[in-house]
């Protein structure tokens, strides 16, 4: 999913190969991650798809089943992965994820700590942001979840960028080996305030922390704890509203096309370049947009803070430099 | 200098020639500066040398103090402040719970409440009093300070501190902070992009190491810089111009990009990639060199001039070290253009407020790899709706979605809990107690931030070669 050298990047030459992970796209709300294997088939409501038909085609191809049903095969991205992963916990979605990565200033080469791992939705995007030279260390106290997450990161090819540890971060804090080495910490824990003191120890001076909590009471307690060692404490909520687009044919006032109002939105349309073509019964419709009904509601609050910066001695300056 | 060749984000300490964002008095003013022994910054009426800021950790706070040779910036030692801060928070809480009886009814806020005159203060200065000492003296000579509530006292102290001992916080110029300051500077106010919108563009276009990213950046280099930050010296970001002249990318200079990163920021004309579109190649070449000269000029502005107008991004490139660095945004080489023609770009971001996005998309679509992610920003919904429809009809892309980001800030108060800032603003009208208003200064900034965030059309390019498959 994430190139670790230039030859792996997406290109017009790249063809689907044995062992590739592809996202099978039926519709925007119906997708699935599949590992391509020569002898395998994919069976769904559109029929049976042979993997062997896929190999050698470019990503983004439309492929057909025995019943002439079709799906698209997409190259995996962290955004698509978030939509197809198996939900073992509540997960973070693109709006929160994007904001977290920008606000924590996570760039290639950063060392990031995360807890809990959950279903690894955020972890996948963190890995993309620190690649190719950084690393994400993510911890969950739930053994089985950690194991499943490792399996997923193997599948998505992120194992080189992500290490999953099993640890009670609220009880024990992050491991001592990370003290003073970490650029950013992300917490998605039920009682984040218990992990904040440890997070403070792990961060480099001026390092950034984010805590995600669904309830405002959790935010309050976190802020109380943050005040001692952190500064720039700010809390946000990020939401996305999506729009649906339709071509609508309206009846004009003078209109003698009384029937057109009843007709459904048209699928086909003459291209405007083909001028002079007025064969169509009722000229082109208007493209209109309206907000989708099922807007994703409240997910949680994102609280950000920055470790206060103490003046350094000269030797410390040097060590930070080379870090 | 080794630091400059490191990838961005690795150095936590400033160096000579590095670009920093200076936050003066907690958000009152944001200034970009290039650190050099000769660089100066105007704070209040005084010019201070930026030399003490070299070799300090990012996040350090400096305060303007008065020395024998005039004002200078001295590092604030935070260790004690942590204790103090802790105490004062404690006090504030006590105050809330015990319902302190002081209020401001007895206070007449005129200058007569202050017994210290301007001359007195000047005299203190001449004798080398620190800002803190001046503030203490002001408080000691204030007839009303004792009568004020502790909230008002804090407010008073803060106001005086800002005036007599302004603080300068040294920040790394990451894109998020750059955005914030651009907004405050009122640069390109029409095209201003909110932080959450930009973050979504970068995710939706799947910007990642080793990508070759095509951008149409008509917002001053913001997109180009943000993408380069994510590429960290791998891949390329190519800012394509549709006409003859490259779009300005001045904002890119504010980032602390190493040479490795700057090399990866290039531009080219649409004509170079798809010959036979509009405009002639020769014309393009000419305009390119013209605009390069313009950028050169910008770097050569002498330091003095910069300090007087320190609110706009300023570069005080006074030493040769800085000048030697590779300039971002050069023209893409023939080989690069050839390779992109053959293998395509892996991502596309368009932010072109005054262009028709569908006609841009028609031209750029063939240049993208199959399954490439793209994201298009616009302040209006309709152009994106049209574009989305046409992409659908033309079977050019799937996973098409128009999103509108929404951002709300909440502020934590020990006495109120967490409050929606909009509600807080209402409260300020209802209560109209002046003690509260220093909290609201931040509110105003944040209100701006929740202003309209624009729309984003995102999707994935599909391969057109389906017919053969059947
Ligand atoms: C909501 S999930 C995180 C979801 C994740 N952010 C994502 O996007 O997929 C919270 C996780 O925290 C873990 N957790 C809860 N308490 C913990 C603790 N004390 N130490 C470590 N992990 C903990 C849970 O097992 C759960 O998997």
PDB file of N, CA and C in Angstrom, chain B residues 55 108 118 134 136 187 194 259 342 346-347 378 384:
ATOM      1  N   UNK B  55      20.239  28.429  17.627  1.00  0.00           N
ATOM      2  CA  UNK B  55      20.625  27.305  18.487  1.00  0.00           C
ATOM      3  C   UNK B  55      19.752  27.171  19.725  1.00  0.00           C
ATOM      4  N   UNK B 108     -12.867  52.519  38.798  1.00  0.00           N
ATOM      5  CA  UNK B 108     -13.014  53.474  37.704  1.00  0.00           C
ATOM      6  C   UNK B 108     -11.774  53.314  36.854  1.00  0.00           C
ATOM      7  N   UNK B 118       4.694  57.898  32.613  1.00  0.00           N
ATOM      8  CA  UNK B 118       5.507  57.415  31.498  1.00  0.00           C
ATOM      9  C   UNK B 118       6.977  57.733  31.705  1.00  0.00           C
ATOM     10  N   UNK B 134       9.311  46.258  35.819  1.00  0.00           N
ATOM     11  CA  UNK B 134       8.409  47.360  35.479  1.00  0.00           C
ATOM     12  C   UNK B 134       6.968  46.981  35.798  1.00  0.00           C
ATOM     13  N   UNK B 136       5.904  44.790  37.967  1.00  0.00           N
ATOM     14  CA  UNK B 136       5.716  44.760  39.424  1.00  0.00           C
ATOM     15  C   UNK B 136       5.534  46.181  39.967  1.00  0.00           C
ATOM     16  N   UNK B 187      -2.998  37.744   3.634  1.00  0.00           N
ATOM     17  CA  UNK B 187      -2.491  37.428   2.304  1.00  0.00           C
ATOM     18  C   UNK B 187      -3.568  36.619   1.608  1.00  0.00           C
ATOM     19  N   UNK B 194      -8.643  26.517   4.877  1.00  0.00           N
ATOM     20  CA  UNK B 194      -8.630  26.122   6.280  1.00  0.00           C
ATOM     21  C   UNK B 194      -7.787  24.875   6.461  1.00  0.00           C
ATOM     22  N   UNK B 259      17.765  21.081   1.040  1.00  0.00           N
ATOM     23  CA  UNK B 259      18.014  21.007  -0.401  1.00  0.00           C
ATOM     24  C   UNK B 259      17.361  19.780  -1.020  1.00  0.00           C
ATOM     25  N   UNK B 342       5.252   8.908 -19.673  1.00  0.00           N
ATOM     26  CA  UNK B 342       5.170   7.456 -19.840  1.00  0.00           C
ATOM     27  C   UNK B 342       4.453   6.771 -18.695  1.00  0.00           C
ATOM     28  N   UNK B 346       1.094   9.788  -9.698  1.00  0.00           N
ATOM     29  CA  UNK B 346       0.371   8.911  -8.774  1.00  0.00           C
ATOM     30  C   UNK B 346      -0.743   9.628  -8.023  1.00  0.00           C
ATOM     31  N   UNK B 347      -0.718  10.963  -7.981  1.00  0.00           N
ATOM     32  CA  UNK B 347      -1.768  11.711  -7.283  1.00  0.00           C
ATOM     33  C   UNK B 347      -1.958  13.072  -7.944  1.00  0.00           C
ATOM     34  N   UNK B 378     -12.547  23.619  -4.047  1.00  0.00           N
ATOM     35  CA  UNK B 378     -13.189  24.807  -4.587  1.00  0.00           C
ATOM     36  C   UNK B 378     -14.054  25.453  -3.517  1.00  0.00           C
ATOM     37  N   UNK B 384     -17.789  21.858  -8.800  1.00  0.00           N
ATOM     38  CA  UNK B 384     -17.410  20.501  -8.420  1.00  0.00           C
ATOM     39  C   UNK B 384     -18.515  19.523  -8.785  1.00  0.00           C
TER      40      UNK B 384
END
